[in-house]
Amino acid sequence: PLHQYEYSAYVSLTYNIGSSAFCNSTLVKKLKVYDYEGACKEILKWDKFKGKTLPGLTKRREEEYRMCTND
């Protein structure tokens, strides 16, 4: 079970990275063992494109992380 704010963060992330990437991610593995804090932290790892960190993606992931943790 997820809080609405967690769900919203994951939907936002999934929209950006794709459902296949999301479903096969470590984030989902952490959710399956109820590691909600760890799952939220995984969002921050998705800020790269072709191996390069992009400031715009970093900003978006930080916003999704804050949403996920309800900060």
PDB file of C-alpha atoms in Angstrom:
ATOM      1  CA  PRO A   1       0.000   0.000   0.000  1.00  0.00           C
ATOM      2  CA  LEU A   2       1.195   3.487  -0.892  1.00  0.00           C
ATOM      3  CA  HIS A   3       0.288   6.950   0.268  1.00  0.00           C
ATOM      4  CA  GLN A   4      -1.074   9.168  -2.492  1.00  0.00           C
ATOM      5  CA  TYR A   5       2.086  11.297  -2.457  1.00  0.00           C
ATOM      6  CA  GLU A   6       4.280   8.198  -2.984  1.00  0.00           C
ATOM      7  CA  TYR A   7       2.027   6.960  -5.761  1.00  0.00           C
ATOM      8  CA  SER A   8       2.129  10.365  -7.461  1.00  0.00           C
ATOM      9  CA  ALA A   9       5.935  10.436  -7.341  1.00  0.00           C
ATOM     10  CA  TYR A  10       6.183   6.964  -8.871  1.00  0.00           C
ATOM     11  CA  VAL A  11       3.691   7.778 -11.619  1.00  0.00           C
ATOM     12  CA  SER A  12       5.691  10.890 -12.494  1.00  0.00           C
ATOM     13  CA  LEU A  13       8.919   8.880 -12.613  1.00  0.00           C
ATOM     14  CA  THR A  14       7.317   6.105 -14.664  1.00  0.00           C
ATOM     15  CA  TYR A  15       5.924   8.589 -17.155  1.00  0.00           C
ATOM     16  CA  ASN A  16       9.467   9.829 -17.740  1.00  0.00           C
ATOM     17  CA  ILE A  17      11.471   6.566 -17.739  1.00  0.00           C
ATOM     18  CA  GLY A  18       8.856   4.161 -19.090  1.00  0.00           C
ATOM     19  CA  SER A  19       6.909   1.372 -17.456  1.00  0.00           C
ATOM     20  CA  SER A  20       9.375  -1.371 -18.396  1.00  0.00           C
ATOM     21  CA  ALA A  21      12.318   0.440 -16.796  1.00  0.00           C
ATOM     22  CA  PHE A  22      10.228   1.205 -13.726  1.00  0.00           C
ATOM     23  CA  CYS A  23       8.867  -2.329 -13.298  1.00  0.00           C
ATOM     24  CA  ASN A  24      12.337  -3.875 -13.605  1.00  0.00           C
ATOM     25  CA  SER A  25      14.017  -1.382 -11.262  1.00  0.00           C
ATOM     26  CA  THR A  26      15.591  -1.770  -7.853  1.00  0.00           C
ATOM     27  CA  LEU A  27      12.995   0.738  -6.683  1.00  0.00           C
ATOM     28  CA  VAL A  28      10.192  -1.773  -7.298  1.00  0.00           C
ATOM     29  CA  LYS A  29      12.216  -4.534  -5.638  1.00  0.00           C
ATOM     30  CA  LYS A  30      12.467  -2.329  -2.549  1.00  0.00           C
ATOM     31  CA  LEU A  31       8.734  -1.620  -2.617  1.00  0.00           C
ATOM     32  CA  LYS A  32       8.019  -5.354  -2.716  1.00  0.00           C
ATOM     33  CA  VAL A  33       9.868  -5.802   0.600  1.00  0.00           C
ATOM     34  CA  TYR A  34       8.202  -2.706   2.107  1.00  0.00           C
ATOM     35  CA  ASP A  35      11.397  -0.623   2.062  1.00  0.00           C
ATOM     36  CA  TYR A  36       9.529   2.594   1.326  1.00  0.00           C
ATOM     37  CA  GLU A  37      12.366   4.900   2.354  1.00  0.00           C
ATOM     38  CA  GLY A  38      14.845   3.006   0.199  1.00  0.00           C
ATOM     39  CA  ALA A  39      12.430   3.032  -2.727  1.00  0.00           C
ATOM     40  CA  CYS A  40      12.080   6.805  -2.536  1.00  0.00           C
ATOM     41  CA  LYS A  41      15.873   7.176  -2.505  1.00  0.00           C
ATOM     42  CA  GLU A  42      16.090   5.137  -5.708  1.00  0.00           C
ATOM     43  CA  ILE A  43      14.297   7.947  -7.553  1.00  0.00           C
ATOM     44  CA  LEU A  44      17.431  10.073  -7.257  1.00  0.00           C
ATOM     45  CA  LYS A  45      19.439   7.576  -9.322  1.00  0.00           C
ATOM     46  CA  TRP A  46      17.404   8.225 -12.483  1.00  0.00           C
ATOM     47  CA  ASP A  47      19.054  11.522 -13.442  1.00  0.00           C
ATOM     48  CA  LYS A  48      21.216  10.338 -16.334  1.00  0.00           C
ATOM     49  CA  PHE A  49      20.800  10.170 -20.091  1.00  0.00           C
ATOM     50  CA  LYS A  50      23.290   8.059 -22.045  1.00  0.00           C
ATOM     51  CA  GLY A  51      25.457   7.910 -18.916  1.00  0.00           C
ATOM     52  CA  LYS A  52      25.622  11.661 -18.383  1.00  0.00           C
ATOM     53  CA  THR A  53      23.993  13.437 -15.466  1.00  0.00           C
ATOM     54  CA  LEU A  54      21.647  16.145 -16.706  1.00  0.00           C
ATOM     55  CA  PRO A  55      20.807  19.091 -14.433  1.00  0.00           C
ATOM     56  CA  GLY A  56      17.188  19.137 -15.592  1.00  0.00           C
ATOM     57  CA  LEU A  57      16.733  15.467 -14.736  1.00  0.00           C
ATOM     58  CA  THR A  58      18.474  15.946 -11.401  1.00  0.00           C
ATOM     59  CA  LYS A  59      16.041  18.745 -10.557  1.00  0.00           C
ATOM     60  CA  ARG A  60      13.044  16.647 -11.633  1.00  0.00           C
ATOM     61  CA  ARG A  61      14.216  13.626  -9.615  1.00  0.00           C
ATOM     62  CA  GLU A  62      14.795  15.802  -6.537  1.00  0.00           C
ATOM     63  CA  GLU A  63      11.239  17.123  -6.849  1.00  0.00           C
ATOM     64  CA  GLU A  64       9.870  13.579  -7.192  1.00  0.00           C
ATOM     65  CA  TYR A  65      11.942  12.478  -4.211  1.00  0.00           C
ATOM     66  CA  ARG A  66      10.550  15.294  -2.081  1.00  0.00           C
ATOM     67  CA  MET A  67       7.051  14.348  -3.226  1.00  0.00           C
ATOM     68  CA  CYS A  68       7.705  10.700  -2.371  1.00  0.00           C
ATOM     69  CA  THR A  69       8.933  11.539   1.133  1.00  0.00           C
ATOM     70  CA  ASN A  70       6.163  14.114   1.601  1.00  0.00           C
ATOM     71  CA  ASP A  71       8.670  16.892   2.342  1.00  0.00           C
TER      72      ASP A  71
END
